[in-house]
Amino acid sequence: MSHLATLKHPEAAARFAADVPRTHWHDESLWFMRVKRDRAAAQVPEWERLRELAQAIKAYALANLPALLEQFEKNATAAGATVHWARDAEEHNKIVHQLLFAKGVTRLVKSKSMLTEECGLNPYLEARGLEVVDTDLGERIVQFRNEPPSHIVLPAIHLKKEEIGELFSQKLGTEKGASDPKYLTEAARGHLRQKFLHAQAGLTGVNFALADTGAVVVCTNEGNADMGTSLPPLHIACMGLEKIVPHAQDLGVFLRLLARSATGQPVTTYSTHFHGPRRGSELHIVIVDNGRSALLGRDPYRRALSCIRCGACMNTCPVFRRSGGHSYGVTVPGPIGSVLAPAIDARAHAALPFASTLCGSCADVCPVRIDLHHQLLAWRGDLVAAGHGSTGKSLALRFTAWIFASPARYALAGKLARFAMRVLPAGLMRLLAGAWGRQRELPVAPVESFRDRYRRTHGRA
Amino acid sequence: MAAREEILTALRRNAQPGAPRPVLDGVGAKFPDLAARMAEAVGAVGGTLVRVPDLPAADAALRALPIHRDARRIASLVPGVGAATFDAATVKDPHELEGLDLSVLPGTLAVAENGAVWIEGARLPHHALVVIPEHVALVVAVADIVPDLHAAYARLDLAGRPRWGLFMAGPSKTADIEQSLVIGAHGARSLVVLLVG
Ligand code: SF4
């Protein structure tokens, strides 16, 4: 994660929002996804029941995680896969590298995996001389630009087609100035087809791992996971240990929710179930902890482990839409990312739970009903208690509390404020109002307070 | 194995048992006409559906389509449907399938709610037959349409089944450039479902 921005969210967001038309465009692009999600959800009369079931299945899976993982391992092994366990990112990267090294692999194609992004796998392998090609179109675009995805489902949502056209003209030799998405996609198809044909191994993420059958299930629209695994003789599937669901039957619930929540589609184009390796090839499954087992022991945050990475909470979040995924500085941004990140490093990510209006829209759209805004609020309390709050903010709050604690101080403060608003220039007042005043007109100060008026009309306070 | 034990021990320590096992009842889509809904759903995910009475009619319908007429290399895993130009079962290395114009594949199950068709890996010599060709035709029987994914999984009975399988819903697509939908990302540029019966 070292390649991500080290700016704190407020500063990074301010930088993003400084380009007003672009912020507006980003906001609308994501809102469009939210609208599509709403339309898709409305077409399923039992939508809310499905969400409740999804929540319940995940709660059951988390409660029985150790047993389910063992069951999964047993069944996956019986189907011919090899299961590996990694405590952290470093161990995960080592395992993957050793598997590739043992087979003499120098060219690897990947389909989308937020986990390998979290572990920093690409730079790890590249430093050891491998060519690593992300094959999801959006991921290939950001890989070309040497930047992380800005959204877990739409990695290049922050870019305009003209910028991608410019990038492709440099990297793929497309016509200069061309920005037609169809033309650019076609160019990427040709380029990546060659990568698929020459790859010696394919790596995928995992959307769901089925305890009762030992299968891993991978969902894509482009077909890149199927391309990447059906040609070379080695498939490595990397999964966070929370991806377990107990039964194949449970997928009925999750697959009905996932794509509708993510993009408004009824289902992803390819939902591929891998039961062991295909003939003549090997399947290795790497199960990664990297902080997850610790999170399982933390109330109320353990529920965040139910996330199925649909991205809906990002698309609806008024802060995400106006600050962009990169401003969060973590692999999984947005509301869910702001819950997950402080659990890994409270000091580094202390600003994230504050990057929310607590409007609760995220929790309303979340297909597994994670109470995201409650968790963000809980984090604020925990972070401040642990000394990670912003000093300015806690001083201001302590000062406010001191004023509110005494009627005399409160009355005096009101008087001073009304006086200041009348005599001081508006520009100075806005500065005093801090961030709140930056994009707002301050109200006109009333001549007298309610208390003064009551005293005048009723004779006493 | 130290990692495995350490992770499982941490999970055993931290898991909070007691969550009840959910019962998946009270859900399920209902459609008065499964075939009509299937046609609509395949269209919604960017594919086309052609209804035919029997396999010879499926063959005739497919041969009349440009994806077949203009194809130079065709693989068919459905006996009697499509003019296969070679026997895919004799291909050893899936890389040799590059340049394939059309795959005709059997569908085991069709899902009316979302237009997806289940392709059973055990019935195909190569997984690549699904993604490598320019176009895909899936042949599935009307009797094999189920209303939704719950019914699909109930019928598939995946437990203990070897190899791979997938739901395919429409042709390959992407919207990664400014969310403009482009059909034909990596896999098939078009998908036709031949619904038989
Ligand atoms: S928290 Fe919920 S809405 Fe957000 S990505 Fe995860 S599953 Fe989707």
XYZ file of C-alpha atoms and ligand atoms in Angstrom:
666
model
C 0.000 0.000 0.000
C 3.089 2.148 0.114
C 2.466 3.477 -3.383
C -0.786 5.077 -2.307
C -1.080 8.731 -1.459
C 0.178 9.671 1.955
C -2.002 12.769 2.157
C -4.780 12.705 4.712
C -8.282 12.417 3.325
C -9.344 16.051 3.904
C -6.326 17.411 2.010
C -6.536 14.858 -0.785
C -10.283 15.433 -1.115
C -9.795 19.194 -1.243
C -7.323 18.727 -4.074
C -9.790 16.549 -5.978
C -12.694 18.917 -5.384
C -10.690 21.950 -6.518
C -11.573 20.996 -10.094
C -15.241 21.814 -9.824
C -16.559 20.611 -13.213
C -14.631 17.375 -12.887
C -15.927 16.767 -9.373
C -19.404 17.325 -10.676
C -18.810 14.854 -13.506
C -17.432 12.226 -11.105
C -20.362 12.732 -8.792
C -22.826 12.215 -11.629
C -21.039 9.165 -13.044
C -21.319 7.379 -9.726
C -24.836 8.516 -9.087
C -25.748 6.981 -12.446
C -24.571 3.631 -11.040
C -26.679 4.164 -7.966
C -29.725 4.834 -10.151
C -29.101 1.673 -12.138
C -28.793 -0.261 -8.909
C -32.120 1.130 -7.707
C -33.837 0.146 -10.926
C -32.459 -3.392 -10.745
C -33.388 -3.771 -7.094
C -36.917 -2.550 -7.735
C -37.437 -5.342 -10.244
C -36.963 -7.978 -7.559
C -40.018 -7.897 -5.295
C -38.274 -9.877 -2.577
C -35.159 -7.690 -2.585
C -35.287 -6.869 1.109
C -35.803 -10.510 2.008
C -32.730 -11.392 -0.062
C -30.689 -8.802 1.803
C -31.809 -10.219 5.131
C -30.862 -13.700 4.001
C -27.493 -12.518 2.747
C -26.833 -10.865 6.082
C -27.882 -14.002 7.964
C -25.780 -16.333 5.815
C -22.727 -14.144 6.301
C -23.345 -13.934 10.053
C -23.575 -17.706 10.184
C -20.439 -18.072 8.075
C -18.468 -15.682 10.298
C -19.652 -17.468 13.437
C -18.469 -20.791 12.048
C -15.509 -19.587 10.055
C -12.826 -21.963 11.384
C -14.929 -25.073 10.798
C -16.101 -23.867 7.388
C -12.564 -23.095 6.263
C -11.451 -26.580 7.256
C -14.390 -28.065 5.417
C -13.576 -25.970 2.384
C -9.939 -27.044 2.501
C -10.919 -30.712 2.712
C -13.317 -30.508 -0.229
C -11.075 -28.338 -2.390
C -8.207 -30.746 -1.794
C -10.416 -33.727 -2.617
C -11.310 -31.978 -5.883
C -7.621 -31.738 -6.739
C -6.728 -28.197 -5.673
C -3.845 -27.339 -3.355
C -4.705 -25.029 -0.467
C -2.172 -22.626 1.071
C -2.506 -20.386 4.117
C -0.941 -16.964 4.534
C -0.910 -14.981 7.765
C -0.137 -11.675 6.113
C 0.573 -9.888 2.849
C 4.249 -10.793 2.855
C 3.535 -14.489 3.326
C 0.889 -14.373 0.584
C 3.285 -12.755 -1.846
C 5.982 -15.299 -1.019
C 3.649 -18.230 -1.603
C 2.491 -16.877 -4.957
C 6.035 -16.116 -6.030
C 7.265 -19.579 -5.048
C 4.473 -21.247 -7.001
C 5.348 -19.220 -10.079
C 9.086 -19.620 -9.593
C 8.792 -23.402 -9.263
C 7.165 -23.531 -12.692
C 9.543 -21.081 -14.255
C 6.754 -18.577 -14.880
C 7.854 -15.150 -16.058
C 4.560 -13.957 -17.577
C 1.455 -13.809 -15.402
C -2.042 -12.583 -16.285
C -4.352 -11.479 -13.495
C -8.040 -10.883 -13.280
C -9.404 -8.506 -10.692
C -8.334 -9.172 -7.144
C -8.595 -6.480 -4.503
C -6.750 -8.833 -2.166
C -3.580 -8.882 -4.257
C -3.861 -5.103 -4.487
C -4.072 -5.003 -0.689
C -0.995 -7.254 -0.459
C 1.020 -5.276 -3.008
C 1.586 -8.416 -5.069
C 2.318 -6.718 -8.390
C 5.339 -4.706 -7.236
C 6.569 -7.744 -5.286
C 6.540 -9.936 -8.388
C 7.818 -7.219 -10.695
C 10.786 -6.668 -8.402
C 11.555 -10.347 -8.938
C 11.557 -10.056 -12.683
C 8.042 -11.169 -13.590
C 5.764 -9.501 -16.097
C 2.404 -9.023 -14.385
C -0.526 -7.968 -16.556
C -3.843 -6.888 -15.076
C -6.427 -7.933 -17.625
C -9.595 -6.244 -16.439
C -9.835 -3.269 -18.788
C -10.154 -0.701 -16.003
C -7.295 -2.282 -14.098
C -5.090 -2.372 -17.184
C -5.743 1.331 -17.642
C -4.672 2.229 -14.114
C -1.751 -0.198 -14.324
C -0.537 1.659 -17.425
C -0.802 4.872 -15.432
C 1.056 3.411 -12.498
C -1.690 4.184 -10.067
C -4.025 2.073 -7.937
C -7.706 1.546 -8.856
C -9.908 4.344 -7.557
C -12.950 2.107 -7.094
C -13.228 -1.629 -6.413
C -15.671 -2.322 -9.261
C -14.862 0.576 -11.610
C -11.076 0.930 -11.324
C -10.795 3.777 -13.847
C -13.971 5.669 -13.000
C -11.901 8.785 -12.241
C -10.639 9.029 -15.829
C -12.179 10.612 -18.899
C -12.194 8.826 -22.203
C -9.909 11.464 -23.697
C -7.292 10.709 -21.055
C -7.600 6.995 -21.753
C -7.329 7.688 -25.481
C -4.133 9.647 -24.884
C -2.770 6.854 -22.672
C -3.589 4.167 -25.243
C -2.023 6.158 -28.052
C 1.229 6.052 -26.048
C 0.976 2.476 -24.826
C -0.916 0.679 -27.557
C -0.369 2.886 -30.565
C -4.004 3.839 -31.049
C -4.752 6.840 -33.189
C -3.907 10.122 -31.508
C -6.963 12.004 -30.353
C -9.233 8.955 -30.653
C -11.430 8.511 -27.607
C -14.319 6.326 -28.729
C -14.790 3.698 -25.987
C -15.594 1.011 -28.553
C -12.414 1.693 -30.492
C -10.284 1.847 -27.347
C -11.803 -1.345 -25.938
C -11.109 -3.123 -29.213
C -7.470 -2.045 -29.057
C -7.211 -3.337 -25.498
C -8.849 -6.613 -26.536
C -6.183 -7.214 -29.175
C -3.365 -6.249 -26.840
C -4.610 -8.380 -23.957
C -5.434 -11.357 -26.183
C -1.734 -11.605 -26.939
C -0.966 -11.425 -23.222
C -3.442 -14.241 -22.522
C -1.983 -16.419 -25.257
C 1.556 -16.006 -23.978
C 0.908 -16.161 -20.245
C 2.312 -19.135 -18.373
C -0.025 -18.739 -15.403
C -3.297 -17.034 -14.512
C -4.173 -15.507 -11.167
C -7.706 -14.651 -10.075
C -9.440 -13.291 -7.037
C -12.326 -15.149 -5.474
C -15.856 -13.846 -5.016
C -17.155 -16.828 -3.073
C -15.606 -20.018 -1.727
C -18.045 -22.851 -1.117
C -17.386 -24.881 2.009
C -19.617 -27.770 1.005
C -18.106 -28.334 -2.431
C -14.613 -26.851 -2.223
C -15.276 -24.624 -5.224
C -14.108 -21.070 -5.731
C -16.454 -18.831 -7.687
C -15.213 -15.914 -9.767
C -17.545 -13.354 -11.360
C -16.551 -11.115 -14.277
C -18.267 -9.326 -17.123
C -15.341 -9.255 -19.488
C -14.480 -12.951 -19.329
C -10.906 -12.224 -18.321
C -10.902 -14.698 -15.430
C -12.003 -17.450 -17.831
C -9.460 -16.402 -20.463
C -6.673 -16.219 -17.923
C -7.345 -19.624 -16.408
C -8.378 -21.685 -19.434
C -5.134 -21.376 -21.389
C -2.080 -21.683 -19.101
C -1.493 -24.826 -17.002
C -1.431 -23.008 -13.649
C -4.259 -21.180 -11.896
C -3.661 -19.409 -8.591
C -6.766 -18.146 -6.789
C -6.201 -15.729 -3.903
C -8.914 -15.170 -1.324
C -9.424 -13.369 1.949
C -10.581 -15.938 4.502
C -13.959 -14.197 4.836
C -15.021 -15.246 1.322
C -16.413 -18.551 2.637
C -20.100 -19.310 2.248
C -21.435 -22.552 3.681
C -23.404 -23.977 0.763
C -23.618 -23.807 -3.009
C -27.320 -23.058 -2.458
C -26.368 -19.789 -0.762
C -25.062 -18.503 -4.069
C -28.652 -18.193 -5.249
C -28.962 -15.344 -2.761
C -25.565 -13.731 -3.349
C -25.530 -13.871 -7.130
C -28.989 -12.357 -7.265
C -27.719 -9.450 -5.166
C -24.135 -8.906 -6.286
C -24.356 -7.619 -9.861
C -27.607 -5.778 -9.262
C -25.990 -3.903 -6.383
C -22.749 -3.324 -8.270
C -23.816 -2.218 -11.751
C -27.546 -2.805 -12.003
C -27.107 -5.935 -14.121
C -29.227 -8.973 -13.255
C -26.084 -11.114 -13.005
C -22.467 -10.891 -14.156
C -21.768 -12.283 -17.624
C -19.490 -15.052 -16.387
C -19.997 -16.641 -12.964
C -17.439 -19.407 -13.048
C -17.211 -22.216 -10.489
C -13.822 -23.892 -10.229
C -13.971 -27.337 -8.619
C -10.347 -28.293 -8.629
C -8.067 -27.830 -11.628
C -9.124 -28.489 -15.185
C -7.548 -31.474 -16.910
C -3.810 -31.099 -17.327
C -3.460 -28.080 -15.065
C -2.960 -27.127 -11.419
C -5.156 -25.047 -9.143
C -3.668 -23.440 -6.047
C -5.844 -21.564 -3.594
C -4.191 -19.120 -1.205
C -6.258 -18.274 1.880
C -5.146 -14.983 3.412
C -5.680 -13.589 6.899
C -3.837 -10.230 6.902
C -5.734 -8.767 9.856
C -9.058 -10.482 9.230
C -8.937 -12.916 12.155
C -8.234 -9.997 14.484
C -11.144 -8.036 13.032
C -13.404 -11.019 13.704
C -12.791 -10.450 17.408
C -13.719 -6.771 17.343
C -17.213 -5.671 18.046
C -18.966 -3.981 16.247
C -16.535 -4.035 13.339
C -16.602 -7.780 12.684
C -19.675 -7.317 10.506
C -17.505 -5.494 8.001
C -16.121 -8.931 7.129
C -19.464 -9.730 5.448
C -18.700 -7.339 2.602
C -19.049 -8.868 -0.859
C -17.215 -5.946 -2.518
C -20.064 -4.759 -4.711
C -19.098 -1.093 -4.489
C -22.666 0.124 -3.935
C -21.735 2.017 -0.773
C -19.162 3.969 -2.762
C -21.559 4.824 -5.582
C -24.093 6.260 -3.180
C -21.730 8.014 -0.760
C -21.907 11.822 -1.089
C -18.337 12.094 0.174
C -16.907 9.423 -2.134
C -18.676 10.882 -5.137
C -17.138 14.274 -4.492
C -13.695 13.269 -3.283
C -12.762 10.311 -5.493
C -11.469 6.911 -4.475
C -7.814 7.903 -4.419
C -8.391 10.467 -1.700
C -8.891 7.657 0.823
C -5.344 6.379 0.331
C -6.339 2.725 0.835
C -7.092 -0.206 -1.466
C -10.766 -0.408 -0.548
C -12.063 3.177 -0.331
C -15.460 4.603 0.511
C -17.631 3.765 3.512
C -16.552 0.121 3.834
C -12.915 1.055 3.358
C -13.226 3.679 6.077
C -14.391 0.952 8.453
C -11.747 -1.578 7.437
C -8.675 0.667 7.254
C -8.501 1.919 10.864
C -8.613 -1.693 12.059
C -5.343 -2.290 10.221
C -3.636 0.963 11.212
C -5.613 3.316 13.417
C -3.071 6.135 13.379
C -2.546 6.208 9.614
C -6.238 6.049 8.740
C -7.770 7.958 11.642
C -9.225 10.574 9.301
C -11.323 8.114 7.286
C -14.260 7.486 9.644
C -14.702 11.252 9.661
C -14.987 11.330 5.856
C -18.699 10.712 6.103
C -21.874 12.673 6.655
C -23.308 9.659 8.532
C -26.339 9.957 6.271
C -26.708 6.183 6.245
C -27.215 5.836 2.514
C -24.424 3.242 2.405
C -26.166 0.996 4.893
C -29.410 1.341 2.937
C -27.911 0.010 -0.276
C -25.526 -2.564 1.170
C -26.675 -5.999 -0.045
C -25.458 -7.674 3.142
C -26.866 -4.936 5.352
C -23.664 -3.872 7.074
C -24.550 -1.008 9.428
C -21.798 1.084 7.887
C -22.719 4.474 9.306
C -23.025 3.082 12.827
C -19.604 1.555 12.445
C -18.146 4.833 11.231
C -19.615 6.583 14.242
C -18.263 3.898 16.566
C -14.807 4.361 15.044
C -14.915 8.087 15.722
C -15.430 7.397 19.416
C -12.761 4.703 19.518
C -10.228 6.776 17.613
C -10.679 9.871 19.727
C -10.497 7.761 22.895
C -7.263 6.245 21.615
C -5.814 9.707 21.033
C -6.091 9.657 17.236
C -8.620 12.478 17.000
C -7.642 15.780 15.450
C -6.366 18.125 18.182
C -8.042 21.160 16.689
C -11.402 19.443 16.608
C -11.225 18.061 20.131
C -10.118 21.436 21.526
C -13.013 23.134 19.753
C -15.446 20.545 21.083
C -14.100 20.828 24.616
C -14.425 24.615 24.418
C -17.989 24.336 23.109
C -18.905 21.936 25.895
C -17.487 24.397 28.436
C -19.649 27.191 27.017
C -22.795 25.069 26.859
C -22.324 23.959 30.456
C -23.124 27.415 31.840
C -26.149 29.603 30.940
C -24.134 32.766 31.589
C -21.271 31.700 29.347
C -23.766 30.625 26.695
C -25.526 34.014 26.763
C -22.238 35.865 26.604
C -20.975 33.737 23.700
C -24.172 34.443 21.762
C -23.816 38.146 22.312
C -20.203 38.134 21.178
C -21.016 36.114 18.085
C -23.861 38.422 17.017
C -21.673 41.429 17.605
C -18.785 39.940 15.602
C -21.063 39.034 12.725
C -22.313 42.611 12.519
C -19.005 44.426 12.740
C -16.408 42.116 11.224
C -16.055 41.853 7.435
C -17.779 38.805 5.924
C -14.487 37.440 4.597
C -12.966 37.338 8.047
C -16.093 35.788 9.565
C -15.983 33.014 6.984
C -12.428 32.261 7.972
C -13.509 32.046 11.592
C -16.264 29.629 10.632
C -13.563 27.214 9.416
C -14.240 24.560 6.804
C -17.968 25.028 7.241
C -17.744 28.636 6.089
C -15.716 27.930 2.992
C -18.598 27.258 0.643
C -21.388 28.955 2.518
C -22.798 32.398 3.087
C -23.137 33.110 6.777
C -26.615 34.051 7.963
C -27.432 37.632 8.881
C -27.047 38.063 12.611
C -30.308 38.854 14.430
C -30.306 42.066 16.436
C -31.468 40.364 19.591
C -31.469 36.836 20.887
C -34.581 34.868 21.786
C -33.723 35.411 25.408
C -33.519 39.227 24.969
C -36.747 39.299 23.075
C -38.566 37.223 25.668
C -37.313 39.552 28.368
C -38.497 42.592 26.380
C -41.996 41.269 25.625
C -42.643 39.384 28.910
C -40.711 41.519 31.258
C -38.431 38.826 32.721
C -36.160 36.050 31.656
C 1.485 -25.473 8.267
C 2.337 -23.085 11.072
C 0.334 -20.410 9.293
C -2.727 -22.629 8.992
C -2.727 -23.504 12.698
C -2.094 -19.944 13.749
C -4.905 -18.577 11.611
C -7.398 -21.222 12.679
C -6.483 -20.735 16.337
C -7.014 -16.977 16.050
C -10.332 -17.552 14.317
C -11.477 -20.035 16.956
C -10.594 -17.528 19.636
C -12.407 -14.649 17.947
C -15.461 -16.202 16.296
C -18.682 -15.556 18.162
C -20.751 -18.701 17.829
C -24.503 -18.672 18.042
C -25.682 -17.195 14.751
C -28.524 -19.432 13.592
C -28.282 -21.278 10.329
C -30.524 -19.358 7.941
C -33.312 -21.122 6.143
C -33.588 -20.146 2.507
C -37.329 -20.185 2.174
C -39.831 -17.639 1.067
C -37.724 -16.552 -1.874
C -38.065 -17.383 -5.522
C -39.092 -15.522 -8.641
C -42.307 -16.514 -10.355
C -43.032 -16.055 -14.043
C -46.199 -17.096 -15.870
C -44.271 -17.999 -19.024
C -40.711 -19.151 -18.432
C -39.710 -19.236 -22.107
C -41.006 -15.718 -22.740
C -39.234 -14.414 -19.682
C -36.040 -16.194 -20.730
C -36.141 -14.498 -24.130
C -36.619 -11.126 -22.486
C -33.818 -11.732 -19.981
C -31.320 -12.907 -22.616
C -32.077 -9.737 -24.551
C -31.544 -7.623 -21.457
C -28.015 -8.986 -20.981
C -27.104 -8.328 -24.616
C -27.777 -11.731 -26.176
C -30.444 -13.000 -28.540
C -32.736 -15.968 -28.140
C -34.129 -18.033 -30.978
C -36.904 -20.474 -30.209
C -36.931 -23.648 -32.310
C -39.020 -26.820 -32.123
C -36.207 -29.386 -32.351
C -32.500 -29.916 -32.958
C -32.704 -29.991 -36.773
C -34.532 -26.673 -36.599
C -31.844 -25.343 -34.244
C -29.242 -26.377 -36.794
C -31.104 -24.661 -39.633
C -31.641 -21.489 -37.598
C -27.982 -21.325 -36.634
C -26.731 -21.890 -40.179
C -28.859 -18.991 -41.353
C -27.172 -16.575 -38.946
C -24.199 -14.436 -40.070
C -22.132 -15.714 -37.105
C -22.293 -19.149 -38.758
C -22.376 -18.085 -42.398
C -19.266 -15.939 -42.067
C -17.389 -18.306 -39.744
C -14.341 -20.142 -40.972
C -13.553 -22.188 -37.878
C -16.458 -23.705 -36.011
C -16.466 -26.047 -33.010
C -19.673 -27.820 -32.083
C -20.225 -29.881 -28.971
C -23.893 -30.359 -29.788
C -24.276 -33.234 -32.244
C -26.301 -32.169 -35.243
C -26.150 -28.439 -34.598
C -23.728 -26.292 -36.590
C -21.225 -27.358 -39.222
C -18.144 -28.115 -37.124
C -14.937 -27.625 -39.090
C -12.892 -29.792 -36.712
C -13.296 -32.048 -33.718
C -12.595 -29.993 -30.593
C -12.066 -33.166 -28.580
C -8.910 -33.931 -30.536
C -7.336 -30.574 -29.734
C -4.649 -31.107 -27.112
C -3.503 -27.583 -26.325
C -6.272 -24.995 -25.835
C -3.999 -22.359 -27.392
C -4.762 -23.992 -30.721
C -8.324 -22.749 -30.359
C -7.209 -19.156 -30.952
C -8.829 -17.918 -34.125
C -12.007 -19.864 -33.483
C -15.004 -18.044 -34.922
C -17.888 -19.906 -33.357
C -18.461 -22.367 -30.501
C -21.731 -24.275 -30.327
C -22.095 -25.516 -26.767
C -24.693 -27.425 -24.776
C -26.455 -25.576 -21.973
C -27.573 -27.688 -19.051
C -29.907 -25.204 -17.473
C -31.380 -21.793 -18.243
C -32.341 -19.177 -15.665
C -35.399 -17.157 -16.652
C -34.855 -14.341 -14.184
C -31.434 -13.271 -15.423
C -30.904 -14.909 -18.805
C -27.955 -17.029 -17.650
C -27.243 -20.486 -19.043
C -25.251 -23.090 -17.121
C -22.392 -24.651 -19.041
C -21.167 -27.900 -17.535
C -17.392 -28.245 -17.766
C -17.476 -32.030 -17.772
C -19.208 -31.916 -21.157
C -16.538 -29.771 -22.832
C -13.005 -30.805 -23.771
C -11.734 -27.283 -23.089
C -12.846 -24.436 -20.871
C -11.398 -22.052 -23.471
C -14.230 -22.983 -25.855
C -16.429 -20.659 -23.811
C -14.270 -17.529 -24.032
C -11.842 -17.787 -26.907
C -14.237 -17.752 -29.914
C -15.618 -14.623 -31.510
C -19.184 -15.863 -31.062
C -20.963 -18.417 -28.897
C -24.209 -20.302 -29.491
C -25.765 -22.152 -26.577
C -28.312 -24.899 -27.131
C -30.707 -25.476 -24.272
C -34.047 -27.251 -23.913
C -37.214 -25.425 -22.907
C -37.725 -28.078 -20.250
C -34.454 -27.011 -18.656
C -35.546 -23.465 -17.875
C -35.845 -22.752 -14.180
C -37.288 -19.518 -12.773
C -34.254 -18.297 -10.812
C -30.859 -19.090 -9.346
C -32.305 -20.763 -6.258
C -34.002 -23.316 -8.460
C -30.865 -23.573 -10.572
C -28.615 -24.466 -7.649
C -31.193 -26.879 -6.291
C -31.026 -28.729 -9.606
C -27.312 -28.453 -10.229
C -26.302 -30.309 -7.081
C -22.710 -29.109 -7.281
C -21.458 -31.038 -4.282
C -18.681 -33.378 -5.178
C -18.886 -32.577 -8.863
C -15.470 -32.331 -10.431
C -14.112 -29.728 -12.802
C -15.585 -26.407 -13.609
C -18.902 -24.958 -14.651
C -20.282 -21.513 -15.237
C -23.307 -19.366 -15.749
C -22.979 -17.322 -18.887
C -25.342 -14.392 -19.310
C -24.997 -12.644 -22.641
C -21.796 -11.816 -24.505
C -18.598 -10.529 -22.915
C -18.868 -6.852 -22.008
C -17.215 -3.950 -20.260
C -18.100 -0.429 -19.255
C -14.727 0.545 -17.885
C -14.300 3.578 -20.138
C -16.642 6.277 -18.900
C -19.269 3.619 -18.303
C -20.048 3.249 -21.980
C -21.209 -0.299 -22.516
C -19.019 -2.075 -25.056
C -19.869 -5.624 -26.101
C -16.965 -7.973 -26.756
C -14.343 -7.242 -24.108
C -12.266 -10.416 -24.007
C -14.726 -13.170 -24.791
C -17.593 -13.657 -27.201
C -18.733 -10.625 -29.172
C -22.196 -12.103 -29.437
C -24.224 -14.809 -27.791
C -27.207 -16.594 -29.234
C -29.314 -18.956 -27.165
C -31.094 -21.617 -29.221
C -34.061 -22.615 -27.125
C -35.289 -26.013 -28.187
C -38.810 -27.348 -27.642
S -19.995 -2.736 2.378
Fe -21.851 -3.479 1.412
S -22.297 -1.942 -0.154
Fe -20.159 -1.618 0.426
S -18.978 -2.842 -1.029
Fe -19.341 -4.138 0.762
S -21.189 -5.289 0.257
Fe -21.115 -3.565 -1.161
